Every structure is written in C-alpha cells, then in structure tokens.
mmCIF file of C-alpha atoms in Angstrom:
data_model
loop_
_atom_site.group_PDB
_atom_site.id
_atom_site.type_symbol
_atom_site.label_atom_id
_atom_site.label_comp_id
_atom_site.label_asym_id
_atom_site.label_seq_id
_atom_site.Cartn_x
_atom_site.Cartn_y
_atom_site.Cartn_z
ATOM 1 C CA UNK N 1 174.865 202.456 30.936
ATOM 2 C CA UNK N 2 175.494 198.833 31.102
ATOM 3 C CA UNK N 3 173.935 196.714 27.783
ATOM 4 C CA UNK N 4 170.136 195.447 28.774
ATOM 5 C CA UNK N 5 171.551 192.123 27.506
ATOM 6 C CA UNK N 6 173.640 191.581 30.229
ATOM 7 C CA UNK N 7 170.610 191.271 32.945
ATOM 8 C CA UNK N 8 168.259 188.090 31.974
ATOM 9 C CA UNK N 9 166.722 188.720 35.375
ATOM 10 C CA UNK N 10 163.267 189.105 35.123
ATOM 11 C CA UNK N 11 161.660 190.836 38.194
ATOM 12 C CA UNK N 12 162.462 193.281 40.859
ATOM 13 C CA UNK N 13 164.416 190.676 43.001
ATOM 14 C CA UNK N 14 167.170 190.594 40.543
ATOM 15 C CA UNK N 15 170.227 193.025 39.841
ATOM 16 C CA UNK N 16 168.272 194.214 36.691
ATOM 17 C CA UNK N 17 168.402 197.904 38.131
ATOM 18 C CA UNK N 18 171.723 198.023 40.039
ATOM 19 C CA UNK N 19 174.578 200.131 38.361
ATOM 20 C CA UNK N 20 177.519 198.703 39.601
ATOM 21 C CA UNK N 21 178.808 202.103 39.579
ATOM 22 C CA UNK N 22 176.289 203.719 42.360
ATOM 23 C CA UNK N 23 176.827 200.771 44.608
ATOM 24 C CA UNK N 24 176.801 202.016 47.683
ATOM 25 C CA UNK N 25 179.498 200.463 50.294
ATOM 26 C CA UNK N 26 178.602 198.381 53.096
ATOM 27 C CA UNK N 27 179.199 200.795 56.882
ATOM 28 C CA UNK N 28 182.224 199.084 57.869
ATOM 29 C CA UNK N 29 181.483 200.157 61.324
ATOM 30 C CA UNK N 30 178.640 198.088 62.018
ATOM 31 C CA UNK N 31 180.252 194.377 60.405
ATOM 32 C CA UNK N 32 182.381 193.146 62.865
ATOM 33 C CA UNK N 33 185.843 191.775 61.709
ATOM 34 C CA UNK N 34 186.696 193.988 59.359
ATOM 35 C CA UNK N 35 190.044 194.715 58.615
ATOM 36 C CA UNK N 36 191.500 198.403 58.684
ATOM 37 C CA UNK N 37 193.068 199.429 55.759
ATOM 38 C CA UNK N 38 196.386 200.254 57.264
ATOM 39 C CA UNK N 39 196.032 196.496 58.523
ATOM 40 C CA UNK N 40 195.850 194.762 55.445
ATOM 41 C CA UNK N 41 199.308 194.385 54.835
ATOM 42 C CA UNK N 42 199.981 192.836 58.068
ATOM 43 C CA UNK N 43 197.950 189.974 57.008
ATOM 44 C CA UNK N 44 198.113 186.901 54.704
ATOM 45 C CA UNK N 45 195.533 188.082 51.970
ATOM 46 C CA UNK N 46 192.752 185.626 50.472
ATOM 47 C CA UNK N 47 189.885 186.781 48.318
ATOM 48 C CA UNK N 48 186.162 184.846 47.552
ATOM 49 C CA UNK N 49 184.199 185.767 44.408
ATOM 50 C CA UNK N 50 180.860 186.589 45.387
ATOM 51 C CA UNK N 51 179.118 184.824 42.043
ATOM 52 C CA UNK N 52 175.962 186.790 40.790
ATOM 53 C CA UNK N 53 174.275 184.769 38.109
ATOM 54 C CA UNK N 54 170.864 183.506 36.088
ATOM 55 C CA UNK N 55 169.775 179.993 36.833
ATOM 56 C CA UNK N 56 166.214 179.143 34.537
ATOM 57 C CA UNK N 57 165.596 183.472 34.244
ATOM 58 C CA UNK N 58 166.445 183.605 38.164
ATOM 59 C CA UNK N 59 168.577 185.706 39.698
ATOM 60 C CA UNK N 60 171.012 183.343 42.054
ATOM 61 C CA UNK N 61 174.226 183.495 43.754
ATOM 62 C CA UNK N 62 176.655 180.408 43.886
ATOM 63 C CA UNK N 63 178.174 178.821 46.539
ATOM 64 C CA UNK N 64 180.246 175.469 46.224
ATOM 65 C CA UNK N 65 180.283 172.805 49.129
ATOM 66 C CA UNK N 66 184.029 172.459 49.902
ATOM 67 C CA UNK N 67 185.647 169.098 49.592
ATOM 68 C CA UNK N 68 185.471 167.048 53.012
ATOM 69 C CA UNK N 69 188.958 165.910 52.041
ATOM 70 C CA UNK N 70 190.604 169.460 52.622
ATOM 71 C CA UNK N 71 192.338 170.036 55.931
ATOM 72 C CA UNK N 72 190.998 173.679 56.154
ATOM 73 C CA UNK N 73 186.961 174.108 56.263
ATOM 74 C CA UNK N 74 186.366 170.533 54.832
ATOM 75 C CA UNK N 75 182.354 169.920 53.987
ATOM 76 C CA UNK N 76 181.574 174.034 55.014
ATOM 77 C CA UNK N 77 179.452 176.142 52.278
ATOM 78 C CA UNK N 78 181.750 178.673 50.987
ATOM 79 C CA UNK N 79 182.017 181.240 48.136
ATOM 80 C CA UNK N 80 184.951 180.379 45.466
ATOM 81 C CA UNK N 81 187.909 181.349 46.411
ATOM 82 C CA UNK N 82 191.285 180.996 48.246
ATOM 83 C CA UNK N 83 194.603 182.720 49.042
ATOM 84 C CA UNK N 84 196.379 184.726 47.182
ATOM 85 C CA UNK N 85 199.520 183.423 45.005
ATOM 86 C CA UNK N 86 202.602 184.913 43.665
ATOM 87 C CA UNK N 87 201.216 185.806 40.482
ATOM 88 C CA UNK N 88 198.036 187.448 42.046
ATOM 89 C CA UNK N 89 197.836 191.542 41.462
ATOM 90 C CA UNK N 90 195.191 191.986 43.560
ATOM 91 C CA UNK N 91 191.997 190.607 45.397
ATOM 92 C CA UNK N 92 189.744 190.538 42.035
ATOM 93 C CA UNK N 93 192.846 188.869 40.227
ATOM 94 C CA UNK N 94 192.923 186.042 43.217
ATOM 95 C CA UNK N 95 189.111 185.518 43.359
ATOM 96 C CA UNK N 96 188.992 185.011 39.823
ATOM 97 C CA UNK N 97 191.925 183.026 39.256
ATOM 98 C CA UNK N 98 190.539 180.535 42.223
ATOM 99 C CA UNK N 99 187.054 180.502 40.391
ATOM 100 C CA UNK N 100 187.728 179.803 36.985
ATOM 101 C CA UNK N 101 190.158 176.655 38.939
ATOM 102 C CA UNK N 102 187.288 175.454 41.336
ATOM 103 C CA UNK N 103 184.524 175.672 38.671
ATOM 104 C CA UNK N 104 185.611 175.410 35.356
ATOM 105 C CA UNK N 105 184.018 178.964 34.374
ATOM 106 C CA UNK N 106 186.492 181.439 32.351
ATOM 107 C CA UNK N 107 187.535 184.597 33.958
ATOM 108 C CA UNK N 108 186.312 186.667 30.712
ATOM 109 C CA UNK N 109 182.785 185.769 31.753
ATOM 110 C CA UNK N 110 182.545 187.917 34.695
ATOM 111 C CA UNK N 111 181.553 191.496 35.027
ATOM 112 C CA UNK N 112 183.022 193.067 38.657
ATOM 113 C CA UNK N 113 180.618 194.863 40.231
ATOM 114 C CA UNK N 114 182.210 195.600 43.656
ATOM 115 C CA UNK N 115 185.086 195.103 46.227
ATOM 116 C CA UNK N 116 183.010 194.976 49.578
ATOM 117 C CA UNK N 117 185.339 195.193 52.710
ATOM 118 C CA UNK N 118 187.959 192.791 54.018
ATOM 119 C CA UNK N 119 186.910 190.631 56.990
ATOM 120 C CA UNK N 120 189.410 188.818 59.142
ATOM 121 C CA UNK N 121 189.217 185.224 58.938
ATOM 122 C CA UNK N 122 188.904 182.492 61.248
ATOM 123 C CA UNK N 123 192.257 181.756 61.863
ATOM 124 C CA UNK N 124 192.692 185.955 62.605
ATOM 125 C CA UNK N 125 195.588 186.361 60.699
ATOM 126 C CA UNK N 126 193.983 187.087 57.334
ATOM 127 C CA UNK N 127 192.486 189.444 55.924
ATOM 128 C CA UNK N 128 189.131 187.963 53.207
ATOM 129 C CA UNK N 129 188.248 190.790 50.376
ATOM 130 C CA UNK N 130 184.761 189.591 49.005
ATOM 131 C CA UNK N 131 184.627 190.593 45.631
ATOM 132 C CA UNK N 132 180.746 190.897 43.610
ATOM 133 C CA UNK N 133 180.723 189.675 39.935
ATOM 134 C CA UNK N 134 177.850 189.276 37.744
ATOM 135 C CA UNK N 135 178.207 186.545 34.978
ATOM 136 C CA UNK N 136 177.519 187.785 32.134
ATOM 137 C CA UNK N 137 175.088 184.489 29.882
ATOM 138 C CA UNK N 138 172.983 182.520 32.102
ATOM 139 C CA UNK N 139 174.869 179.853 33.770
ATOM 140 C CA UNK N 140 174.369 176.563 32.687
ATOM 141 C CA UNK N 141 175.190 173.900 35.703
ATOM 142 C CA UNK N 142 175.610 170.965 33.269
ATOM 143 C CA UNK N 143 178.529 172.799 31.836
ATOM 144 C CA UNK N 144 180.447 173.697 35.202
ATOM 145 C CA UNK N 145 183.720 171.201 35.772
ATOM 146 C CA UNK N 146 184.073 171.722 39.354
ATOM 147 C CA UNK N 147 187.613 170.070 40.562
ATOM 148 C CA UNK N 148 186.681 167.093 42.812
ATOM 149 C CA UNK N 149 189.927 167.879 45.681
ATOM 150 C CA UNK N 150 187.994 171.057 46.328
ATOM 151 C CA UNK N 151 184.504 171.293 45.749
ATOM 152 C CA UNK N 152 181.892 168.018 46.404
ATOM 153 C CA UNK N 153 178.997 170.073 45.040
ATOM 154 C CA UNK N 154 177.343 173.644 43.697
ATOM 155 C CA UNK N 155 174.425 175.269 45.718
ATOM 156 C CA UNK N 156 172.580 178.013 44.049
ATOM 157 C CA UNK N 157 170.193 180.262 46.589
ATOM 158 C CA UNK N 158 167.858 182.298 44.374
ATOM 159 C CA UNK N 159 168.166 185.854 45.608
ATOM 160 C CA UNK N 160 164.283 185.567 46.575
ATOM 161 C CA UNK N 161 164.967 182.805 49.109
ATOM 162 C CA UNK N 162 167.266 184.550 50.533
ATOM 163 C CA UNK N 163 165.433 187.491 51.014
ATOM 164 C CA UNK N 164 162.589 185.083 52.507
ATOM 165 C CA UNK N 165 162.385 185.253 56.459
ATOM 166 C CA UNK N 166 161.743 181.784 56.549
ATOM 167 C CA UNK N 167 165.245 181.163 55.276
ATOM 168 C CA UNK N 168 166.709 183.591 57.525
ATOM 169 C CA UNK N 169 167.746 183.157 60.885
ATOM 170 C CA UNK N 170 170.807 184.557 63.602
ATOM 171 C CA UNK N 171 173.157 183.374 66.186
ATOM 172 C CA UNK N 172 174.027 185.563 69.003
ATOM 173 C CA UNK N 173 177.197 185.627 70.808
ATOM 174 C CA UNK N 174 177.835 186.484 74.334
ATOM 175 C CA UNK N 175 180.660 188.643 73.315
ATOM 176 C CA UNK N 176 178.607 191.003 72.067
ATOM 177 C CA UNK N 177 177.738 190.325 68.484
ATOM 178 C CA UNK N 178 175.227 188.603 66.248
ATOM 179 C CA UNK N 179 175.895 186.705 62.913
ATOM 180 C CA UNK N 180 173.171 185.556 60.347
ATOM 181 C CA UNK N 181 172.104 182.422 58.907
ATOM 182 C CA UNK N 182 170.684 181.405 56.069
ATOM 183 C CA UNK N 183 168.839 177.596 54.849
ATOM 184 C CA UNK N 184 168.878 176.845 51.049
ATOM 185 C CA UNK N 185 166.286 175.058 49.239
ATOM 186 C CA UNK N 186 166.409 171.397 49.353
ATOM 187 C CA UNK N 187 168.787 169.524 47.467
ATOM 188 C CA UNK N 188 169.129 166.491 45.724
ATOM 189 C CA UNK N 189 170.463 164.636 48.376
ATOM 190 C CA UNK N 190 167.844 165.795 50.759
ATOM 191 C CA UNK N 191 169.199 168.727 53.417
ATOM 192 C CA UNK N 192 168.332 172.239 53.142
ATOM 193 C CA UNK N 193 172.152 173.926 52.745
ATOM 194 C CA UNK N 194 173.071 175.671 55.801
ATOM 195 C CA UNK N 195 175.204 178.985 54.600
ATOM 196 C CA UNK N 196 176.732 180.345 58.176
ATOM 197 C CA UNK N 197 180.089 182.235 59.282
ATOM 198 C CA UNK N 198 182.060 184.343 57.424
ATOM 199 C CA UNK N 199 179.877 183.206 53.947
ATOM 200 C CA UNK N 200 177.104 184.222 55.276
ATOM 201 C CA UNK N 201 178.489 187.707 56.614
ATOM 202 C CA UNK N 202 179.089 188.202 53.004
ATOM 203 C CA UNK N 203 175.928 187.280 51.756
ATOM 204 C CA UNK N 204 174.465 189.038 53.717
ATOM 205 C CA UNK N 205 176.891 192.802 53.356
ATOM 206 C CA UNK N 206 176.056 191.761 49.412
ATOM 207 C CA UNK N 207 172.170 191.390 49.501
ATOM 208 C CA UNK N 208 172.258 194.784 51.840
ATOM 209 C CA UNK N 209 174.310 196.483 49.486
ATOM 210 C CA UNK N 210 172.729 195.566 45.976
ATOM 211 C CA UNK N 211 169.347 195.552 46.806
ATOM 212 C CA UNK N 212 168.770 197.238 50.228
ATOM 213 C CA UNK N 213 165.103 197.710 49.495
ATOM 214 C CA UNK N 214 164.336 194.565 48.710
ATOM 215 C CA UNK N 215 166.553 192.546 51.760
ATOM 216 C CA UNK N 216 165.203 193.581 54.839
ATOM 217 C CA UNK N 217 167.050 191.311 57.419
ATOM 218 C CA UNK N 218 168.540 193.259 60.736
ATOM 219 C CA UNK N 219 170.231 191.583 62.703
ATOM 220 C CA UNK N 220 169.533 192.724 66.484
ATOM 221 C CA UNK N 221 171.667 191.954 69.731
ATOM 222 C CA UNK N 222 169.090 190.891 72.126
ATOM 223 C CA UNK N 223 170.364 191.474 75.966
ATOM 224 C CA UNK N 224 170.663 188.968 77.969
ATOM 225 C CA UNK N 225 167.945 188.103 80.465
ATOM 226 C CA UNK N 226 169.050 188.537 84.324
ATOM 227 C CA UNK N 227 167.865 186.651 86.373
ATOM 228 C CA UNK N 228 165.452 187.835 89.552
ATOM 229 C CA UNK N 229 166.642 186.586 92.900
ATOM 230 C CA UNK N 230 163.252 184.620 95.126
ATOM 231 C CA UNK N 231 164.848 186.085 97.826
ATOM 232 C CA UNK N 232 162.283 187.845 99.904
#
C-alpha cells in the first residue's frame, strides 16, 4: 500500500482511498473522440497532466489559464501540458516535462496514478493522452513560477465543487453528442472560471474514474423536440 503520508486529504471527497493500482479505466466507448490504439501513431501526439493536489487540507485539481498571447487556445482553461518533443519517451514523460516548464513544480514531486485514454484534439489530427498525478506535499501557490508566455493565471477547483450540481452543467450538439461544463469558484478578479471542451472531457473521465461514487454527473442526449404541424 501507498504511505498514509502521501494523502493530506481529509474527507471522503478526496483521493484518500483510491489505489492507483485498482483504478478502473474510463469505457472508451461511451467518450466520444477517442483515439484507437492502432490510430495513435497516425497522429501528432500531445499529452496534459491531470494535477491532483492539497490546497489548505483540500483535495483540488489544477488548471492554468493559458496565455492570451499564444496563437493556439489563447485565454482557454486548460490542464498543463503540450506536444510532445524529440526527447519525450512517452505521454507521462511529455506531460511532465511541459508541467514542471509551465509551473515551476519538479517532476520528482508527482506520483502517476493513471493514463486515461487519448482523445483527438480540436484540430483532429492529434491524438491528447491525459495523464492523473497526485502531488505528493501540499501545494503551496506562493511557491509556483508559472512562465508568463504561457500561463496568465492558476485555477484550483476543489474536487467538492466539482462534484456540486450547481457547478455542473452540459452542451448538447446536434450531431449527436453532449459535452459537460463546469464553473469554478470566484476568483480574484471576479468571474467564476468556465472549464469546457476537451478539459472538461477530462475532468470529467477523471472525477468518474477516481471517485465514481462520489461524482454523480451523467450526461444525457436529450432528443430534439419536433415540431406539431396546426394543420387541421
């Protein structure tokens, strides 16, 4: 078993009783954009870390604001994270490696927990692997050195939030589909973080994953209303 020490989260909203080990994996089947295996290597690869961490004894994940200067996704909520380079092994190597760069925080710190699937991006010609880490000392936000050409700020979303139905909502699509959404707690310059698209696919696969009892959002396709003719 993993060290007690290594879960400062103090009730049954945290990760305090998740072996990363008996993680079950999200149904592929039912997330739409996933990427087949056998498709991967067609793709350009990326990777996001999917921060788990303790914010004042709270379990939280991270997301960073992206820089409104970039030319890709500028100003969107986002996990850390990026494309893979030439010296990148794999998809935990590359969301590491983009992490410790965006935030200042040391690989060494984190504990992977999980590889969930990969989703195509936006562009469709990559293929995103979400990878879960837990961090292993509370985090400390005075001490993160985020690098200003790629992150404007750090959001943290306490897990219970999240799992809130208040701070849940869904778009529907008329191709067929529906994606949730998710509204932060206020910040300091006064708007409630909206966490949508492909970051909030992944929170959501990750809260459904490690604590399926606890997150109970479903996200249901409703049909579309036709329309009675007056005709007589």
């Amino acid at each position: 078993m993993i060290p007690r020490k290594f879960f400062p989260f103090g009730n049954r909203r945290g990760f305090c009783c998740v072996h990363p080990f008996s993680l079950h994996r999200a149904r592929s089947s039912s997330i739409r954009g996933v990427v087949d295996g056998d498709q991967i290597g067609l793709l350009k690869r990326a990777a996001v870390l999917v921060p788990l961490v303790s914010v004042n004894g709270q379990s939280c994940l991270l997301y960073t604001a992206r820089s409104s200067n970039l030319r890709s996704h500028g100003g969107e909520i986002s996990f850390p994270g990026g494309k893979f380079d030439s010296l990148d092994k794999n998809a935990e190597g590359a969301a590491l490696r983009e992490t410790e760069e965006e935030l200042g925080l040391n690989r060494n710190l984190f504990e992977i927990w999980a590889q969930l699937p990969s989703l195509q991006g936006r562009d469709g010609k990559t293929a995103i692997t979400p990878i879960i880490a837990l961090l292993r000392e509370p985090l400390i936000l005075s001490s993160l050195k985020p690098n200003p050409e790629e992150v404007s700020s750090i959001i943290i979303c306490t897990v219970a939030e999240l799992c809130q139905e208040k701070n849940q909502a869904f778009t529907q699509f008329r191709a067929g589909y529906t994606l949730p959404v998710y509204f932060g707690q206020q910040t300091d310059d006064n708007r409630h973080p909206k966490i949508w698209g492909l970051t909030a696919i992944i929170t959501h696969l990750t809260l459904n994953t490690l604590i399926p009892d606890v997150y109970k959002l479903k996200l249901p396709f409703v049909k579309k209303i036709r329309r009675i003719s007056s005709d007589k």
